[in-house]
Amino acid sequence: MCCDDGESGVGRGAQPCARTRESGQMTNNQLLGTWKLISAIAILPDGTIEPDVYGNNPVGYITYTPDSRMMVMFARSDRTPFSIDVKSPLGKDIQKLPVAELAAAFTSFNAYAGTYKINGNTVVHHIEIASIPNRLGTDLVRTFSFNGDRVTLKTPPTLSDGVVKVFELVWKRV
């Protein structure tokens, strides 16, 4: 059994655990916790790697909770600040920005949240809120593998800019 305290979701010196909604039993869930983005690459069908698809040093976090909730956000580290001091996305100041600045901010940041389900080395993110509205209600499938304190999440082959790519994001446990 991975959790020896029966309540907190983490045993003393053990792997993180989660109580599944269906059974209420503790299961080993190494994805639990918060992870910091280390790298993001694209792999083309011929094996060619496009490095730094989200910039040289992307920034971001992904979190998986014991109650099967998840959230992720990441951005390019070289994002250009707005030309005016915007205090809130809900204020009128943001509406004064040029469309090009708004587009640059949107295309350099990604976020979504919802529930997740693990099956073997696959995690399915069921999207409830997202920076890309078309993702609402969809499922994003990722395979995952661990290497020490890092987890690699890979997308299925995805059409991007007219080319099929597999996106690979490496995260380090916080």
PDB file of C-alpha atoms in Angstrom:
ATOM      1  CA  MET A   1       0.000   0.000   0.000  1.00  0.00           C
ATOM      2  CA  CYS A   2       1.471   3.361  -0.948  1.00  0.00           C
ATOM      3  CA  CYS A   3      -0.139   5.555   1.714  1.00  0.00           C
ATOM      4  CA  ASP A   4       0.482   4.548   5.264  1.00  0.00           C
ATOM      5  CA  ASP A   5      -1.295   7.431   6.957  1.00  0.00           C
ATOM      6  CA  GLY A   6      -4.626   6.648   5.268  1.00  0.00           C
ATOM      7  CA  GLU A   7      -5.661  10.271   4.932  1.00  0.00           C
ATOM      8  CA  SER A   8      -3.145  12.747   3.566  1.00  0.00           C
ATOM      9  CA  GLY A   9      -2.546  11.114   0.207  1.00  0.00           C
ATOM     10  CA  VAL A  10       1.212  10.808   0.802  1.00  0.00           C
ATOM     11  CA  GLY A  11       2.813   8.110   2.853  1.00  0.00           C
ATOM     12  CA  ARG A  12       6.016   8.633   4.803  1.00  0.00           C
ATOM     13  CA  GLY A  13       8.702   8.208   2.173  1.00  0.00           C
ATOM     14  CA  ALA A  14       6.230   6.630  -0.236  1.00  0.00           C
ATOM     15  CA  GLN A  15       4.950   7.655  -3.631  1.00  0.00           C
ATOM     16  CA  PRO A  16       1.949  10.023  -3.747  1.00  0.00           C
ATOM     17  CA  CYS A  17      -1.396   8.258  -3.685  1.00  0.00           C
ATOM     18  CA  ALA A  18      -4.959   9.100  -4.565  1.00  0.00           C
ATOM     19  CA  ARG A  19      -8.305   7.797  -3.476  1.00  0.00           C
ATOM     20  CA  THR A  20     -10.235   6.961  -6.630  1.00  0.00           C
ATOM     21  CA  ARG A  21     -13.753   8.372  -6.862  1.00  0.00           C
ATOM     22  CA  GLU A  22     -15.232   5.067  -7.950  1.00  0.00           C
ATOM     23  CA  SER A  23     -13.790   2.749  -5.310  1.00  0.00           C
ATOM     24  CA  GLY A  24     -12.562   4.997  -2.522  1.00  0.00           C
ATOM     25  CA  GLN A  25      -9.425   2.855  -2.370  1.00  0.00           C
ATOM     26  CA  MET A  26      -5.895   4.223  -2.344  1.00  0.00           C
ATOM     27  CA  THR A  27      -3.906   3.763  -5.548  1.00  0.00           C
ATOM     28  CA  ASN A  28      -0.374   4.673  -6.565  1.00  0.00           C
ATOM     29  CA  ASN A  29      -0.531   7.895  -8.605  1.00  0.00           C
ATOM     30  CA  GLN A  30       2.910   9.265  -9.344  1.00  0.00           C
ATOM     31  CA  LEU A  31       1.432  12.247 -11.241  1.00  0.00           C
ATOM     32  CA  LEU A  32       0.071  13.777  -8.030  1.00  0.00           C
ATOM     33  CA  GLY A  33       1.498  17.159  -7.138  1.00  0.00           C
ATOM     34  CA  THR A  34       2.843  20.174  -8.971  1.00  0.00           C
ATOM     35  CA  TRP A  35       5.381  20.037 -11.773  1.00  0.00           C
ATOM     36  CA  LYS A  36       7.417  22.855 -13.367  1.00  0.00           C
ATOM     37  CA  LEU A  37       7.900  22.966 -17.139  1.00  0.00           C
ATOM     38  CA  ILE A  38      11.484  22.268 -18.242  1.00  0.00           C
ATOM     39  CA  SER A  39      11.176  21.941 -22.027  1.00  0.00           C
ATOM     40  CA  ALA A  40       8.732  21.662 -24.922  1.00  0.00           C
ATOM     41  CA  ILE A  41       9.639  20.144 -28.275  1.00  0.00           C
ATOM     42  CA  ALA A  42       7.858  18.844 -31.376  1.00  0.00           C
ATOM     43  CA  ILE A  43       8.775  15.559 -33.065  1.00  0.00           C
ATOM     44  CA  LEU A  44       8.038  15.254 -36.780  1.00  0.00           C
ATOM     45  CA  PRO A  45       7.067  11.941 -38.464  1.00  0.00           C
ATOM     46  CA  ASP A  46      10.627  11.494 -39.833  1.00  0.00           C
ATOM     47  CA  GLY A  47      12.069  11.870 -36.313  1.00  0.00           C
ATOM     48  CA  THR A  48      13.255  15.454 -36.810  1.00  0.00           C
ATOM     49  CA  ILE A  49      12.997  17.468 -33.609  1.00  0.00           C
ATOM     50  CA  GLU A  50      11.788  21.055 -33.516  1.00  0.00           C
ATOM     51  CA  PRO A  51      13.358  22.364 -30.309  1.00  0.00           C
ATOM     52  CA  ASP A  52      11.943  25.125 -28.201  1.00  0.00           C
ATOM     53  CA  VAL A  53       8.422  25.160 -29.676  1.00  0.00           C
ATOM     54  CA  TYR A  54       7.408  27.413 -26.794  1.00  0.00           C
ATOM     55  CA  GLY A  55      10.590  29.463 -26.721  1.00  0.00           C
ATOM     56  CA  ASN A  56      14.048  28.867 -25.318  1.00  0.00           C
ATOM     57  CA  ASN A  57      13.015  28.658 -21.658  1.00  0.00           C
ATOM     58  CA  PRO A  58       9.277  28.050 -21.413  1.00  0.00           C
ATOM     59  CA  VAL A  59       7.672  28.656 -18.035  1.00  0.00           C
ATOM     60  CA  GLY A  60       4.714  26.818 -16.628  1.00  0.00           C
ATOM     61  CA  TYR A  61       3.184  24.483 -14.116  1.00  0.00           C
ATOM     62  CA  ILE A  62       0.902  21.471 -14.176  1.00  0.00           C
ATOM     63  CA  THR A  63      -0.860  20.179 -11.073  1.00  0.00           C
ATOM     64  CA  TYR A  64      -2.680  16.911 -10.435  1.00  0.00           C
ATOM     65  CA  THR A  65      -4.775  16.644  -7.255  1.00  0.00           C
ATOM     66  CA  PRO A  66      -5.920  13.538  -5.327  1.00  0.00           C
ATOM     67  CA  ASP A  67      -9.567  14.278  -6.215  1.00  0.00           C
ATOM     68  CA  SER A  68      -8.852  13.839  -9.958  1.00  0.00           C
ATOM     69  CA  ARG A  69      -8.625  17.550 -10.787  1.00  0.00           C
ATOM     70  CA  MET A  70      -5.856  19.037 -12.904  1.00  0.00           C
ATOM     71  CA  MET A  71      -4.739  22.414 -14.167  1.00  0.00           C
ATOM     72  CA  VAL A  72      -1.946  23.523 -16.439  1.00  0.00           C
ATOM     73  CA  MET A  73      -0.586  26.820 -17.654  1.00  0.00           C
ATOM     74  CA  PHE A  74       2.533  27.605 -19.602  1.00  0.00           C
ATOM     75  CA  ALA A  75       4.004  30.472 -21.573  1.00  0.00           C
ATOM     76  CA  ARG A  76       6.985  31.611 -23.538  1.00  0.00           C
ATOM     77  CA  SER A  77       9.523  33.226 -21.217  1.00  0.00           C
ATOM     78  CA  ASP A  78      10.187  36.012 -23.726  1.00  0.00           C
ATOM     79  CA  ARG A  79       6.656  37.467 -23.743  1.00  0.00           C
ATOM     80  CA  THR A  80       6.575  41.178 -24.489  1.00  0.00           C
ATOM     81  CA  PRO A  81       4.846  43.334 -21.863  1.00  0.00           C
ATOM     82  CA  PHE A  82       1.822  45.345 -22.996  1.00  0.00           C
ATOM     83  CA  SER A  83       2.404  48.924 -24.131  1.00  0.00           C
ATOM     84  CA  ILE A  84       0.111  50.207 -21.368  1.00  0.00           C
ATOM     85  CA  ASP A  85      -0.162  49.122 -17.741  1.00  0.00           C
ATOM     86  CA  VAL A  86      -3.112  46.731 -17.690  1.00  0.00           C
ATOM     87  CA  LYS A  87      -4.210  45.988 -14.121  1.00  0.00           C
ATOM     88  CA  SER A  88      -6.955  43.458 -14.909  1.00  0.00           C
ATOM     89  CA  PRO A  89      -8.213  41.506 -17.906  1.00  0.00           C
ATOM     90  CA  LEU A  90     -11.695  42.611 -16.814  1.00  0.00           C
ATOM     91  CA  GLY A  91     -10.932  46.338 -16.978  1.00  0.00           C
ATOM     92  CA  LYS A  92     -11.417  48.645 -19.945  1.00  0.00           C
ATOM     93  CA  ASP A  93      -7.661  49.299 -20.304  1.00  0.00           C
ATOM     94  CA  ILE A  94      -7.140  45.970 -22.022  1.00  0.00           C
ATOM     95  CA  GLN A  95      -9.622  46.980 -24.722  1.00  0.00           C
ATOM     96  CA  LYS A  96      -7.330  49.908 -25.620  1.00  0.00           C
ATOM     97  CA  LEU A  97      -4.484  47.619 -26.649  1.00  0.00           C
ATOM     98  CA  PRO A  98      -3.690  47.066 -30.325  1.00  0.00           C
ATOM     99  CA  VAL A  99      -5.029  43.777 -31.689  1.00  0.00           C
ATOM    100  CA  ALA A 100      -1.469  42.666 -32.533  1.00  0.00           C
ATOM    101  CA  GLU A 101      -0.449  42.933 -28.852  1.00  0.00           C
ATOM    102  CA  LEU A 102      -3.492  40.963 -27.733  1.00  0.00           C
ATOM    103  CA  ALA A 103      -2.808  38.288 -30.354  1.00  0.00           C
ATOM    104  CA  ALA A 104       0.848  38.020 -29.282  1.00  0.00           C
ATOM    105  CA  ALA A 105      -0.195  37.618 -25.637  1.00  0.00           C
ATOM    106  CA  PHE A 106      -2.789  34.973 -26.532  1.00  0.00           C
ATOM    107  CA  THR A 107      -0.489  32.910 -28.751  1.00  0.00           C
ATOM    108  CA  SER A 108       2.341  32.878 -26.211  1.00  0.00           C
ATOM    109  CA  PHE A 109       0.255  31.503 -23.320  1.00  0.00           C
ATOM    110  CA  ASN A 110      -1.819  28.353 -22.855  1.00  0.00           C
ATOM    111  CA  ALA A 111      -3.950  27.223 -19.932  1.00  0.00           C
ATOM    112  CA  TYR A 112      -6.687  24.740 -19.181  1.00  0.00           C
ATOM    113  CA  ALA A 113      -8.193  22.875 -16.247  1.00  0.00           C
ATOM    114  CA  GLY A 114     -10.623  20.078 -15.579  1.00  0.00           C
ATOM    115  CA  THR A 115     -10.616  16.482 -14.431  1.00  0.00           C
ATOM    116  CA  TYR A 116      -8.253  13.669 -15.300  1.00  0.00           C
ATOM    117  CA  LYS A 117      -8.286   9.905 -15.507  1.00  0.00           C
ATOM    118  CA  ILE A 118      -5.294   7.573 -15.674  1.00  0.00           C
ATOM    119  CA  ASN A 119      -5.223   4.293 -17.584  1.00  0.00           C
ATOM    120  CA  GLY A 120      -1.791   2.639 -17.570  1.00  0.00           C
ATOM    121  CA  ASN A 121       0.696   5.199 -18.893  1.00  0.00           C
ATOM    122  CA  THR A 122      -2.032   7.386 -20.415  1.00  0.00           C
ATOM    123  CA  VAL A 123      -3.725  10.342 -18.773  1.00  0.00           C
ATOM    124  CA  VAL A 124      -6.872  11.897 -20.213  1.00  0.00           C
ATOM    125  CA  HIS A 125      -7.535  15.553 -19.360  1.00  0.00           C
ATOM    126  CA  HIS A 126     -11.270  16.361 -19.600  1.00  0.00           C
ATOM    127  CA  ILE A 127     -11.356  20.099 -20.262  1.00  0.00           C
ATOM    128  CA  GLU A 128     -13.795  22.290 -18.306  1.00  0.00           C
ATOM    129  CA  ILE A 129     -12.112  25.688 -18.845  1.00  0.00           C
ATOM    130  CA  ALA A 130      -9.437  26.717 -21.335  1.00  0.00           C
ATOM    131  CA  SER A 131      -7.684  29.672 -22.896  1.00  0.00           C
ATOM    132  CA  ILE A 132      -8.658  28.118 -26.254  1.00  0.00           C
ATOM    133  CA  PRO A 133     -12.491  28.074 -26.132  1.00  0.00           C
ATOM    134  CA  ASN A 134     -12.778  25.269 -28.702  1.00  0.00           C
ATOM    135  CA  ARG A 135     -11.250  22.848 -26.181  1.00  0.00           C
ATOM    136  CA  LEU A 136     -14.163  23.096 -23.726  1.00  0.00           C
ATOM    137  CA  GLY A 137     -15.746  19.701 -23.189  1.00  0.00           C
ATOM    138  CA  THR A 138     -13.008  17.866 -25.073  1.00  0.00           C
ATOM    139  CA  ASP A 139     -10.575  15.218 -23.882  1.00  0.00           C
ATOM    140  CA  LEU A 140      -6.830  15.722 -24.343  1.00  0.00           C
ATOM    141  CA  VAL A 141      -4.929  12.446 -24.261  1.00  0.00           C
ATOM    142  CA  ARG A 142      -1.302  12.318 -23.106  1.00  0.00           C
ATOM    143  CA  THR A 143       1.072   9.423 -22.576  1.00  0.00           C
ATOM    144  CA  PHE A 144       3.494   9.814 -19.715  1.00  0.00           C
ATOM    145  CA  SER A 145       6.786   8.372 -18.529  1.00  0.00           C
ATOM    146  CA  PHE A 146       8.958   9.074 -15.506  1.00  0.00           C
ATOM    147  CA  ASN A 147      12.692   9.606 -15.186  1.00  0.00           C
ATOM    148  CA  GLY A 148      13.674  10.418 -11.598  1.00  0.00           C
ATOM    149  CA  ASP A 149      11.958  13.661 -10.550  1.00  0.00           C
ATOM    150  CA  ARG A 150      10.774  14.361 -14.109  1.00  0.00           C
ATOM    151  CA  VAL A 151       7.716  13.361 -16.059  1.00  0.00           C
ATOM    152  CA  THR A 152       7.400  13.548 -19.830  1.00  0.00           C
ATOM    153  CA  LEU A 153       3.953  14.093 -21.319  1.00  0.00           C
ATOM    154  CA  LYS A 154       3.444  13.410 -25.044  1.00  0.00           C
ATOM    155  CA  THR A 155       0.499  14.244 -27.268  1.00  0.00           C
ATOM    156  CA  PRO A 156      -0.778  11.861 -29.897  1.00  0.00           C
ATOM    157  CA  PRO A 157       0.233  12.834 -33.459  1.00  0.00           C
ATOM    158  CA  THR A 158      -1.389  16.251 -33.977  1.00  0.00           C
ATOM    159  CA  LEU A 159      -1.801  18.363 -37.103  1.00  0.00           C
ATOM    160  CA  SER A 160      -0.032  21.694 -36.469  1.00  0.00           C
ATOM    161  CA  ASP A 161       0.740  24.232 -39.196  1.00  0.00           C
ATOM    162  CA  GLY A 162      -0.120  21.609 -41.812  1.00  0.00           C
ATOM    163  CA  VAL A 163       2.364  19.061 -40.402  1.00  0.00           C
ATOM    164  CA  VAL A 164       1.705  16.101 -38.118  1.00  0.00           C
ATOM    165  CA  LYS A 165       3.726  16.484 -34.906  1.00  0.00           C
ATOM    166  CA  VAL A 166       4.017  14.865 -31.496  1.00  0.00           C
ATOM    167  CA  PHE A 167       4.505  17.467 -28.780  1.00  0.00           C
ATOM    168  CA  GLU A 168       6.660  16.421 -25.841  1.00  0.00           C
ATOM    169  CA  LEU A 169       6.720  18.451 -22.637  1.00  0.00           C
ATOM    170  CA  VAL A 170       9.114  17.616 -19.804  1.00  0.00           C
ATOM    171  CA  TRP A 171       8.159  18.642 -16.269  1.00  0.00           C
ATOM    172  CA  LYS A 172      10.174  18.547 -13.029  1.00  0.00           C
ATOM    173  CA  ARG A 173       8.501  17.854  -9.692  1.00  0.00           C
ATOM    174  CA  VAL A 174       8.302  20.979  -7.509  1.00  0.00           C
TER     175      VAL A 174
END
